[in-house]
Short mmCIF file of C-alpha atoms in Angstrom, two decimals:
data_model
loop_
_atom_site.label_atom_id
_atom_site.label_comp_id
_atom_site.label_asym_id
_atom_site.label_seq_id
_atom_site.Cartn_x
_atom_site.Cartn_y
_atom_site.Cartn_z
CA MET A 1 63.17 39.51 135.20
CA THR A 2 62.44 41.63 131.72
CA ALA A 3 64.73 44.50 131.09
CA PRO A 4 64.65 48.52 131.03
CA LEU A 5 62.56 49.29 127.57
CA PRO A 6 64.52 51.57 125.24
CA ILE A 7 63.56 54.56 124.50
CA SER A 8 64.01 56.03 120.99
CA GLY A 9 62.83 58.37 118.72
CA PHE A 10 62.58 59.51 114.76
CA ALA A 11 64.79 61.89 115.82
CA ASP A 12 64.51 64.30 112.02
CA GLU A 13 61.44 65.55 114.12
CA ILE A 14 64.69 67.41 116.23
CA ALA A 15 66.14 69.55 113.32
CA ASP A 16 67.56 68.67 109.68
CA ASP A 17 71.43 68.63 110.80
CA LEU A 18 72.93 65.83 112.55
CA ASP A 19 74.71 67.74 114.59
CA ASP A 20 71.34 69.20 116.57
CA GLN A 21 69.59 66.11 116.65
CA LEU A 22 72.14 64.21 118.23
CA ALA A 23 72.92 66.80 120.43
CA THR A 24 69.25 67.11 122.02
CA LEU A 25 69.06 63.09 122.30
CA GLU A 26 71.76 63.35 124.53
CA SER A 27 70.84 65.47 126.56
CA LEU A 28 67.64 63.90 127.63
CA ASP A 29 70.20 60.28 128.22
CA ILE A 30 68.23 58.63 124.47
CA SER A 31 71.25 56.31 122.83
CA HIS A 32 68.85 54.99 120.60
CA LEU A 33 67.01 56.57 116.99
CA ASP A 34 64.76 55.73 114.10
CA LEU A 35 66.63 56.46 111.04
CA ARG A 36 64.07 58.46 108.91
CA GLY A 37 65.58 61.90 107.59
CA VAL A 38 68.56 63.36 107.47
CA TRP A 39 70.12 66.51 106.53
CA ASN A 40 66.56 67.11 104.67
CA GLU A 41 66.90 63.81 102.64
CA ASN A 42 65.52 60.80 103.43
CA ALA A 43 67.88 58.17 103.97
CA LEU A 44 66.88 55.60 101.80
CA ASP A 45 68.54 58.44 98.78
CA LEU A 46 71.46 59.91 100.95
CA SER A 47 74.47 59.76 98.85
CA ALA A 48 78.29 56.98 99.91
CA ASP A 49 79.38 60.09 101.56
CA ARG A 50 77.57 60.94 103.08
CA LEU A 51 76.01 57.52 104.74
CA ASP A 52 79.55 57.59 105.33
CA ALA A 53 79.33 60.22 107.33
CA LEU A 54 76.52 59.23 109.30
CA GLU A 55 78.32 56.07 110.42
CA ALA A 56 80.58 57.46 111.42
CA THR A 57 78.99 59.87 113.66
CA LEU A 58 76.83 58.05 115.40
CA ALA A 59 79.68 55.54 116.29
CA GLU A 60 81.65 58.60 117.36
CA ARG A 61 79.62 59.19 119.80
CA GLY A 62 77.58 55.97 120.63
CA PHE A 63 73.79 55.71 118.85
CA ALA A 64 72.12 52.94 118.06
CA VAL A 65 69.73 52.63 115.23
CA THR A 66 66.40 51.82 116.28
CA SER A 67 64.91 50.96 112.73
CA ILE A 68 64.88 52.08 109.06
CA GLY A 69 61.88 54.65 109.02
CA SER A 70 61.29 53.47 105.89
CA PRO A 71 58.39 54.64 103.62
CA ILE A 72 57.87 51.37 102.28
CA GLY A 73 54.11 50.64 101.37
CA LYS A 74 52.87 54.40 101.76
CA ILE A 75 51.94 54.16 98.04
CA GLY A 76 48.69 53.43 96.46
CA VAL A 77 47.38 49.97 96.46
CA GLU A 78 47.48 50.31 92.73
CA ASP A 79 50.69 52.72 92.18
CA ASP A 80 53.85 50.38 90.13
CA PHE A 81 55.05 48.08 92.76
CA ASP A 82 58.43 47.10 90.76
CA PRO A 83 60.19 50.78 91.57
CA HIS A 84 58.19 50.31 95.24
CA LEU A 85 60.61 47.36 96.00
CA GLU A 86 63.61 48.48 94.99
CA ARG A 87 63.10 50.79 97.91
CA LEU A 88 63.02 48.17 100.00
CA GLU A 89 66.07 46.95 98.77
CA ARG A 90 67.57 49.93 99.75
CA ALA A 91 66.22 49.87 103.24
CA LEU A 92 67.56 46.41 103.16
CA GLU A 93 70.37 47.06 103.08
CA LEU A 94 71.03 50.10 105.10
CA ALA A 95 69.01 48.07 107.76
CA ASN A 96 72.31 45.88 107.86
CA ARG A 97 74.50 48.51 107.45
CA PHE A 98 73.42 50.07 110.89
CA ASP A 99 73.35 47.31 112.09
CA THR A 100 69.13 46.89 113.68
CA ASP A 101 66.65 44.42 112.59
CA ARG A 102 63.82 46.46 111.88
CA VAL A 103 62.76 48.64 108.60
CA ARG A 104 59.75 49.93 109.27
CA VAL A 105 56.66 48.80 106.20
CA PHE A 106 52.87 50.13 105.51
CA SER A 107 50.18 48.58 103.78
CA TYR A 108 49.64 51.07 101.15
CA TYR A 109 46.50 53.09 100.46
CA ILE A 110 42.99 52.47 99.39
CA PRO A 111 41.44 54.48 96.51
CA ASP A 112 38.72 56.84 98.61
CA GLY A 113 35.22 54.92 98.24
CA ASP A 114 36.40 51.40 97.91
CA ASP A 115 35.56 48.27 100.38
CA PRO A 116 39.49 48.14 101.25
CA ALA A 117 38.24 43.81 101.29
CA ASP A 118 37.90 44.32 97.27
CA HIS A 119 42.37 44.83 98.32
CA ARG A 120 43.18 42.38 100.97
CA GLU A 121 44.84 39.91 98.02
CA GLU A 122 47.14 42.26 96.30
CA VAL A 123 48.37 44.01 99.85
CA LEU A 124 48.80 40.63 101.05
CA ARG A 125 50.79 39.75 97.54
CA ARG A 126 52.73 42.72 97.96
CA THR A 127 53.76 42.71 101.74
CA ARG A 128 54.56 38.86 101.18
CA THR A 129 57.09 39.89 98.15
CA ALA A 130 58.24 42.54 100.47
CA VAL A 131 58.26 39.59 103.37
CA GLU A 132 60.20 37.44 101.42
CA LYS A 133 62.98 40.53 101.14
CA ALA A 134 63.55 40.66 104.38
CA GLU A 135 63.24 36.62 105.73
CA SER A 136 67.21 36.64 103.11
CA ALA A 137 68.33 40.08 104.35
CA GLY A 138 67.77 38.36 107.80
CA VAL A 139 65.43 41.60 109.04
CA THR A 140 62.64 42.52 110.17
CA LEU A 141 59.52 44.81 108.69
CA VAL A 142 57.48 46.38 111.75
CA LEU A 143 54.20 46.61 109.54
CA GLU A 144 53.10 50.54 111.17
CA ASN A 145 48.98 50.86 111.57
CA GLU A 146 48.95 54.71 109.63
CA LYS A 147 45.83 55.56 109.27
CA ASP A 148 43.84 55.86 106.46
CA ILE A 149 45.63 52.44 105.17
CA TYR A 150 44.65 49.39 104.42
CA GLY A 151 45.96 47.63 107.50
CA ASP A 152 44.55 50.78 109.90
CA THR A 153 42.29 48.81 111.33
CA PRO A 154 43.30 45.80 113.78
CA GLY A 155 40.99 43.74 112.36
CA ARG A 156 43.22 43.96 109.06
CA MET A 157 46.19 44.35 111.12
CA ARG A 158 45.72 40.75 112.58
CA ASP A 159 43.87 39.03 109.49
CA LEU A 160 47.68 40.41 107.48
CA LEU A 161 49.79 39.46 110.26
CA THR A 162 48.36 35.88 111.19
CA THR A 163 47.94 35.04 106.81
CA ILE A 164 51.43 35.33 106.11
CA ASP A 165 52.22 34.02 109.30
CA SER A 166 56.41 35.00 109.44
CA PRO A 167 58.70 35.76 112.22
CA HIS A 168 59.78 38.23 109.72
CA LEU A 169 56.47 40.43 109.88
CA ARG A 170 55.99 42.37 113.11
CA ALA A 171 53.67 45.15 114.23
CA VAL A 172 54.11 48.89 115.20
CA PHE A 173 51.40 49.80 117.36
CA ASP A 174 51.29 53.88 117.25
CA PRO A 175 48.44 54.54 119.41
CA ALA A 176 47.26 57.99 118.66
CA ASN A 177 46.99 56.65 114.31
CA TYR A 178 44.48 53.98 115.81
CA LEU A 179 42.41 56.93 117.98
CA GLU A 180 42.55 58.97 115.14
CA ILE A 181 40.76 56.43 112.93
CA GLY A 182 37.83 56.28 116.19
CA VAL A 183 39.38 52.91 117.91
CA ARG A 184 40.28 52.10 121.50
CA PRO A 185 44.35 51.43 121.44
CA TYR A 186 43.47 50.23 124.86
CA PRO A 187 42.13 47.76 125.66
CA ASP A 188 40.73 47.52 122.20
CA ALA A 189 43.00 47.47 119.45
CA LEU A 190 46.23 46.35 121.85
CA LEU A 191 44.64 42.66 122.52
CA GLN A 192 44.08 42.34 118.74
CA VAL A 193 47.09 42.35 117.72
CA VAL A 194 49.54 42.21 121.27
CA GLU A 195 51.53 38.96 120.42
CA TYR A 196 53.13 40.66 116.93
CA VAL A 197 53.71 43.60 118.49
CA ASP A 198 58.03 44.20 118.08
CA GLN A 199 57.75 48.75 118.56
CA VAL A 200 55.83 51.08 119.84
CA HIS A 201 55.57 54.80 118.36
CA VAL A 202 54.94 57.43 121.16
CA LYS A 203 52.54 59.90 120.07
CA ASP A 204 49.45 60.60 121.91
CA ALA A 205 45.67 62.00 121.13
CA GLU A 206 41.89 62.07 121.80
CA PHE A 207 39.20 59.50 120.57
CA GLY A 208 37.77 59.98 117.21
CA GLU A 209 39.87 63.69 116.47
CA ARG A 210 41.87 64.24 114.09
CA GLY A 211 44.86 66.38 113.26
CA GLU A 212 45.99 67.42 117.03
CA ILE A 213 49.11 65.30 118.15
CA ARG A 214 49.62 65.06 121.88
CA PRO A 215 52.46 64.46 124.15
CA ALA A 216 51.58 60.64 125.76
CA GLY A 217 49.54 61.09 128.78
CA GLU A 218 47.55 64.28 127.30
CA GLY A 219 45.20 61.85 124.55
CA ASP A 220 42.79 59.09 125.76
CA GLY A 221 46.08 56.53 124.57
CA ARG A 222 46.18 55.01 128.16
CA ILE A 223 50.33 54.89 126.50
CA GLY A 224 51.55 53.96 130.46
CA GLU A 225 48.84 51.07 130.57
CA THR A 226 49.97 50.04 127.00
CA VAL A 227 53.37 49.54 127.34
CA ALA A 228 53.28 48.11 131.22
CA ALA A 229 50.86 45.49 129.67
CA LEU A 230 53.03 44.74 127.17
CA HIS A 231 56.16 44.36 129.28
CA GLU A 232 54.83 42.05 131.28
CA ARG A 233 53.81 40.02 128.82
CA GLY A 234 58.04 39.85 127.96
CA PHE A 235 57.36 42.26 125.27
CA ASP A 236 61.48 44.18 125.48
CA GLY A 237 61.18 46.28 121.83
CA PRO A 238 61.90 50.13 121.65
CA LEU A 239 59.72 53.29 122.68
CA SER A 240 60.25 54.69 119.81
CA LEU A 241 58.86 59.30 120.12
CA GLU A 242 57.33 60.57 117.18
CA PRO A 243 55.79 63.42 119.06
CA HIS A 244 54.26 65.79 115.31
CA LEU A 245 53.93 68.04 117.82
CA ALA A 246 54.61 70.76 115.11
CA PHE A 247 53.69 69.20 111.81
CA ALA A 248 51.98 66.07 110.84
CA GLY A 249 52.74 65.46 107.71
CA SER A 250 51.69 62.65 105.18
CA ALA A 251 55.63 61.42 104.87
CA TYR A 252 57.39 62.35 108.45
CA GLY A 253 56.46 65.02 111.36
CA TYR A 254 57.96 67.56 112.96
CA SER A 255 58.41 69.21 117.32
CA GLY A 256 61.64 70.88 117.01
CA PRO A 257 63.69 70.33 119.42
CA GLU A 258 61.88 71.97 122.57
CA GLY A 259 58.44 69.86 122.12
CA PHE A 260 60.72 66.21 121.20
CA GLU A 261 62.32 67.64 124.89
CA ALA A 262 58.44 68.45 126.32
CA ALA A 263 57.50 64.79 124.58
CA ALA A 264 60.68 62.60 126.13
CA GLY A 265 59.90 64.03 129.55
CA ALA A 266 55.57 62.37 128.99
CA LEU A 267 56.40 59.80 128.16
CA LYS A 268 59.16 59.56 131.57
CA ASP A 269 56.55 60.62 133.43
CA GLU A 270 53.86 57.74 131.75
CA LEU A 271 56.38 54.90 132.38
CA ASP A 272 57.15 56.07 136.07
CA GLU A 273 53.81 56.01 137.43
CA ALA A 274 52.66 52.80 135.09
CA GLY A 275 56.14 51.26 136.55
CA VAL A 276 57.82 50.58 133.77
CA GLU A 277 61.48 50.14 133.41
CA TYR A 278 63.24 51.88 130.66
CA GLU A 279 66.57 53.20 129.53
#
């Protein structure tokens, strides 16, 4: 029998302050979080003292880290790669420190007007190099289908996953990102990547419309059906709330406490309707 699915979330969508983030999660009975930003800094940039305080607070209040929500791969494919690789090493260190085996990554922006196929080999080279480092660290890179990035389509996402063919590279499934580029996430995109999905980012949108992110069930994402289909296949990964209800930027989004609460309630409604157990 498949275990209940853990609900998590990008806590920096709630607030900058750690106590405010955790208070809202506690009020929603959510005990997991995706670590991206806290105290108005990216987690990769926190000082040693702040990392100590973060680690102690999460342990004291009983929170588990689902993933390190890193920005790795969210640069141009022609940008200098070596400094970015150092950032990846930092993200892998944090994953081990906070006892998670996931680091979220991306697959590089392609110059406007270029054919993505012309950059395939460089994307593969960079991703292979990152995966090799993840393998050495015992961490899995989860590749997000961010819009306007090389792997924004399910076809290119599948190509990356199958060509590299490593258990340390898996997929984040983000329905809203697919919808914003005019791809139906369920069933069209899911059928192409289903065996690689290790995490779902929960936000919704209308098909082909950009810039208006919605709670689960208020767009065309069919999130309840998507999660039910994954669950039936044995998927036991996290459902990570990334609502983007107040602001959706290139580096992060913001929803505020009320928006995050609304997004969590909408997700639970979708899961209840689909008959999927969660915790």
